[in-house]
PDB file of C-alpha atoms in Angstrom:
ATOM      1  CA  MET A   1     -23.308  -8.957  45.566  1.00 51.00           C
ATOM      2  CA  PRO A   2     -21.144  -6.291  46.911  1.00 53.00           C
ATOM      3  CA  GLU A   3     -21.821  -2.777  45.835  1.00 53.00           C
ATOM      4  CA  SER A   4     -18.092  -2.258  44.578  1.00 53.00           C
ATOM      5  CA  LEU A   5     -18.407  -5.112  42.123  1.00 51.00           C
ATOM      6  CA  ASP A   6     -21.374  -3.549  40.662  1.00 51.00           C
ATOM      7  CA  ARG A   7     -19.741  -0.315  39.829  1.00 53.00           C
ATOM      8  CA  THR A   8     -16.606  -2.118  38.401  1.00 49.00           C
ATOM      9  CA  ASP A   9     -18.801  -4.143  36.213  1.00 50.00           C
ATOM     10  CA  VAL A  10     -20.676  -0.960  34.947  1.00 48.00           C
ATOM     11  CA  SER A  11     -17.586   1.062  34.391  1.00 50.00           C
ATOM     12  CA  THR A  12     -15.810  -1.920  32.532  1.00 48.00           C
ATOM     13  CA  ARG A  13     -18.710  -2.168  30.266  1.00 50.00           C
ATOM     14  CA  ARG A  14     -18.743   1.480  29.420  1.00 54.00           C
ATOM     15  CA  ILE A  15     -15.211   1.221  28.432  1.00 55.00           C
ATOM     16  CA  THR A  16     -15.152  -2.136  26.952  1.00 57.00           C
ATOM     17  CA  LEU A  17     -17.890  -1.441  24.354  1.00 54.00           C
ATOM     18  CA  PRO A  18     -16.300   1.720  22.711  1.00 57.00           C
ATOM     19  CA  LEU A  19     -12.971  -0.033  22.720  1.00 54.00           C
ATOM     20  CA  ILE A  20     -14.362  -2.938  20.902  1.00 57.00           C
ATOM     21  CA  ALA A  21     -16.178  -0.942  18.415  1.00 54.00           C
ATOM     22  CA  ALA A  22     -12.922   0.892  17.792  1.00 54.00           C
ATOM     23  CA  MET A  23     -10.811  -2.409  17.471  1.00 53.00           C
ATOM     24  CA  ALA A  24     -13.380  -3.808  15.107  1.00 51.00           C
ATOM     25  CA  ALA A  25     -13.142  -0.527  12.830  1.00 50.00           C
ATOM     26  CA  ALA A  26      -9.402  -0.690  12.823  1.00 48.00           C
ATOM     27  CA  VAL A  27      -9.380  -4.254  11.839  1.00 40.00           C
ATOM     28  CA  LEU A  28     -11.761  -3.646   8.896  1.00 42.00           C
ATOM     29  CA  LEU A  29      -9.441  -0.880   7.701  1.00 45.00           C
ATOM     30  CA  ILE A  30      -6.286  -2.963   7.519  1.00 43.00           C
ATOM     31  CA  LEU A  31      -7.828  -6.171   6.095  1.00 43.00           C
ATOM     32  CA  PRO A  32      -6.462  -6.840   2.732  1.00 45.00           C
ATOM     33  CA  MET A  33      -8.900  -6.250  -0.054  1.00 42.00           C
ATOM     34  CA  GLY A  34     -10.269  -9.141  -2.155  1.00 41.00           C
ATOM     35  CA  ALA A  35      -9.139  -9.639  -5.771  1.00 38.00           C
ATOM     36  CA  ALA A  36     -12.570  -8.224  -7.004  1.00 39.00           C
ATOM     37  CA  GLN A  37     -12.012  -5.066  -4.964  1.00 51.00           C
ATOM     38  CA  ALA A  38      -8.342  -4.444  -6.081  1.00 65.00           C
ATOM     39  CA  ALA A  39      -7.839  -0.859  -7.174  1.00 86.00           C
ATOM     40  CA  CYS A  40      -5.912  -1.930 -10.376  1.00 92.00           C
ATOM     41  CA  SER A  41      -6.612  -5.131 -12.265  1.00 92.00           C
ATOM     42  CA  LYS A  42      -3.396  -5.031 -14.191  1.00 96.00           C
ATOM     43  CA  ARG A  43      -0.057  -6.251 -12.885  1.00 97.00           C
ATOM     44  CA  VAL A  44       2.044  -3.647 -11.412  1.00 98.00           C
ATOM     45  CA  TYR A  45       5.914  -3.653 -11.048  1.00 98.00           C
ATOM     46  CA  VAL A  46       7.676  -0.819  -9.237  1.00 98.00           C
ATOM     47  CA  TYR A  47      11.514  -0.293  -9.855  1.00 98.00           C
ATOM     48  CA  SER A  48      12.616   1.436  -6.679  1.00 98.00           C
ATOM     49  CA  ALA A  49      15.519   2.196  -4.309  1.00 98.00           C
ATOM     50  CA  ASP A  50      15.502   2.611  -0.541  1.00 96.00           C
ATOM     51  CA  TRP A  51      17.589   5.924  -0.827  1.00 97.00           C
ATOM     52  CA  CYS A  52      14.954   7.460  -3.241  1.00 98.00           C
ATOM     53  CA  GLY A  53      12.502   9.884  -1.672  1.00 98.00           C
ATOM     54  CA  THR A  54      10.215   9.861  -4.621  1.00 98.00           C
ATOM     55  CA  CYS A  55      10.145   6.112  -4.589  1.00 98.00           C
ATOM     56  CA  ARG A  56       9.066   6.157  -0.987  1.00 98.00           C
ATOM     57  CA  ARG A  57       6.227   8.556  -1.846  1.00 98.00           C
ATOM     58  CA  LEU A  58       5.219   6.454  -4.895  1.00 98.00           C
ATOM     59  CA  ARG A  59       5.034   3.320  -2.745  1.00 98.00           C
ATOM     60  CA  SER A  60       2.921   5.173  -0.033  1.00 97.00           C
ATOM     61  CA  TYR A  61       0.579   6.499  -2.832  1.00 97.00           C
ATOM     62  CA  LEU A  62       0.140   2.909  -4.024  1.00 97.00           C
ATOM     63  CA  ASP A  63      -0.403   1.610  -0.634  1.00 97.00           C
ATOM     64  CA  LEU A  64      -2.814   4.320   0.364  1.00 96.00           C
ATOM     65  CA  ASN A  65      -4.904   3.566  -2.813  1.00 95.00           C
ATOM     66  CA  ARG A  66      -4.662  -0.261  -2.375  1.00 95.00           C
ATOM     67  CA  ILE A  67      -2.795  -0.849  -5.631  1.00 97.00           C
ATOM     68  CA  ARG A  68      -1.019  -4.094  -5.272  1.00 96.00           C
ATOM     69  CA  TYR A  69       2.358  -4.177  -6.752  1.00 98.00           C
ATOM     70  CA  THR A  70       5.591  -6.015  -6.979  1.00 98.00           C
ATOM     71  CA  LEU A  71       8.704  -4.147  -5.861  1.00 98.00           C
ATOM     72  CA  LEU A  72      11.924  -4.596  -7.650  1.00 98.00           C
ATOM     73  CA  ASP A  73      15.024  -3.333  -5.947  1.00 98.00           C
ATOM     74  CA  ALA A  74      16.972  -1.073  -8.261  1.00 97.00           C
ATOM     75  CA  ASP A  75      20.139  -1.452  -6.594  1.00 97.00           C
ATOM     76  CA  ASN A  76      20.173  -5.184  -7.260  1.00 98.00           C
ATOM     77  CA  PRO A  77      22.584  -5.978  -9.999  1.00 98.00           C
ATOM     78  CA  ARG A  78      20.129  -8.079 -11.878  1.00 98.00           C
ATOM     79  CA  VAL A  79      17.323  -5.560 -11.635  1.00 98.00           C
ATOM     80  CA  LYS A  80      19.932  -2.824 -12.903  1.00 97.00           C
ATOM     81  CA  ALA A  81      20.722  -4.882 -16.012  1.00 98.00           C
ATOM     82  CA  ASP A  82      16.986  -5.342 -16.549  1.00 96.00           C
ATOM     83  CA  MET A  83      16.341  -1.683 -16.328  1.00 97.00           C
ATOM     84  CA  GLN A  84      19.304  -0.673 -18.628  1.00 97.00           C
ATOM     85  CA  ARG A  85      17.975  -3.227 -21.297  1.00 96.00           C
ATOM     86  CA  ARG A  86      14.174  -2.180 -21.068  1.00 94.00           C
ATOM     87  CA  PHE A  87      14.699   1.608 -20.564  1.00 95.00           C
ATOM     88  CA  GLY A  88      18.135   2.523 -21.558  1.00 96.00           C
ATOM     89  CA  ASN A  89      18.829   4.183 -18.021  1.00 96.00           C
ATOM     90  CA  LEU A  90      18.622   3.516 -14.367  1.00 97.00           C
ATOM     91  CA  ALA A  91      16.124   6.271 -13.357  1.00 97.00           C
ATOM     92  CA  VAL A  92      13.944   5.598 -10.424  1.00 98.00           C
ATOM     93  CA  PRO A  93      11.100   5.324  -9.709  1.00 98.00           C
ATOM     94  CA  ARG A  94       9.827   3.582 -12.856  1.00 98.00           C
ATOM     95  CA  THR A  95       6.425   1.893 -12.692  1.00 98.00           C
ATOM     96  CA  LEU A  96       5.002  -0.776 -15.215  1.00 98.00           C
ATOM     97  CA  ILE A  97       1.417  -1.105 -15.331  1.00 98.00           C
ATOM     98  CA  GLY A  98       0.476  -3.891 -17.706  1.00 96.00           C
ATOM     99  CA  ARG A  99       2.721  -2.864 -20.807  1.00 95.00           C
ATOM    100  CA  SER A 100       2.706   0.838 -19.985  1.00 97.00           C
ATOM    101  CA  VAL A 101       5.632   2.637 -18.350  1.00 97.00           C
ATOM    102  CA  VAL A 102       5.140   5.451 -15.845  1.00 98.00           C
ATOM    103  CA  SER A 103       8.270   7.488 -14.993  1.00 97.00           C
ATOM    104  CA  GLY A 104       8.546   9.237 -11.682  1.00 97.00           C
ATOM    105  CA  LEU A 105       5.420   9.909  -9.522  1.00 97.00           C
ATOM    106  CA  ASP A 106       2.669  10.659 -12.212  1.00 97.00           C
ATOM    107  CA  THR A 107      -0.512   9.827 -10.169  1.00 96.00           C
ATOM    108  CA  ALA A 108      -2.930  10.805 -12.762  1.00 96.00           C
ATOM    109  CA  LYS A 109      -1.101   8.495 -15.370  1.00 97.00           C
ATOM    110  CA  ILE A 110      -1.176   5.690 -12.600  1.00 97.00           C
ATOM    111  CA  GLN A 111      -5.018   6.292 -12.094  1.00 95.00           C
ATOM    112  CA  LYS A 112      -5.707   6.300 -15.830  1.00 96.00           C
ATOM    113  CA  LEU A 113      -3.923   2.996 -16.566  1.00 97.00           C
ATOM    114  CA  CYS A 114      -5.444   1.220 -13.592  1.00 94.00           C
ATOM    115  CA  ARG A 115      -9.018   1.880 -14.857  1.00 87.00           C
TER     116      ARG A 115
END
C-alpha cells in the first residue's frame, strides 16, 4: 500500500471519531423527550402573538425547559373572541396549565403548576 494512503487513513480516522462523537451528542440533545420524561404532565396552552417580545421569551423558556404546549395565535379572530370570553381582555402572553391561568412571564408559577 502506498505510504500516502496510510497517512490519509490515519488522519481521516483522527478527524472522523471526534466528529461522530460530536454528532451523536448533538442528536441526543435534540431528540424529543418521551411522555414519561415530559417536564409538565398537564396540558399547556399559550395565547401568544408574533409581535409580542414577552411571548417570544415565554415560548423560549417553555422550549428550553421541554414543556410541551399548544400555541394559540392571539391575532386570530376566533382566538381573540375566546380570550375575551375567558379572561375579559386580550392581554398576552397568557398561559393555561391544566385549569390554572398564568399571566405574563411568571416562570416560578409555571414551574409550580407543572409539578
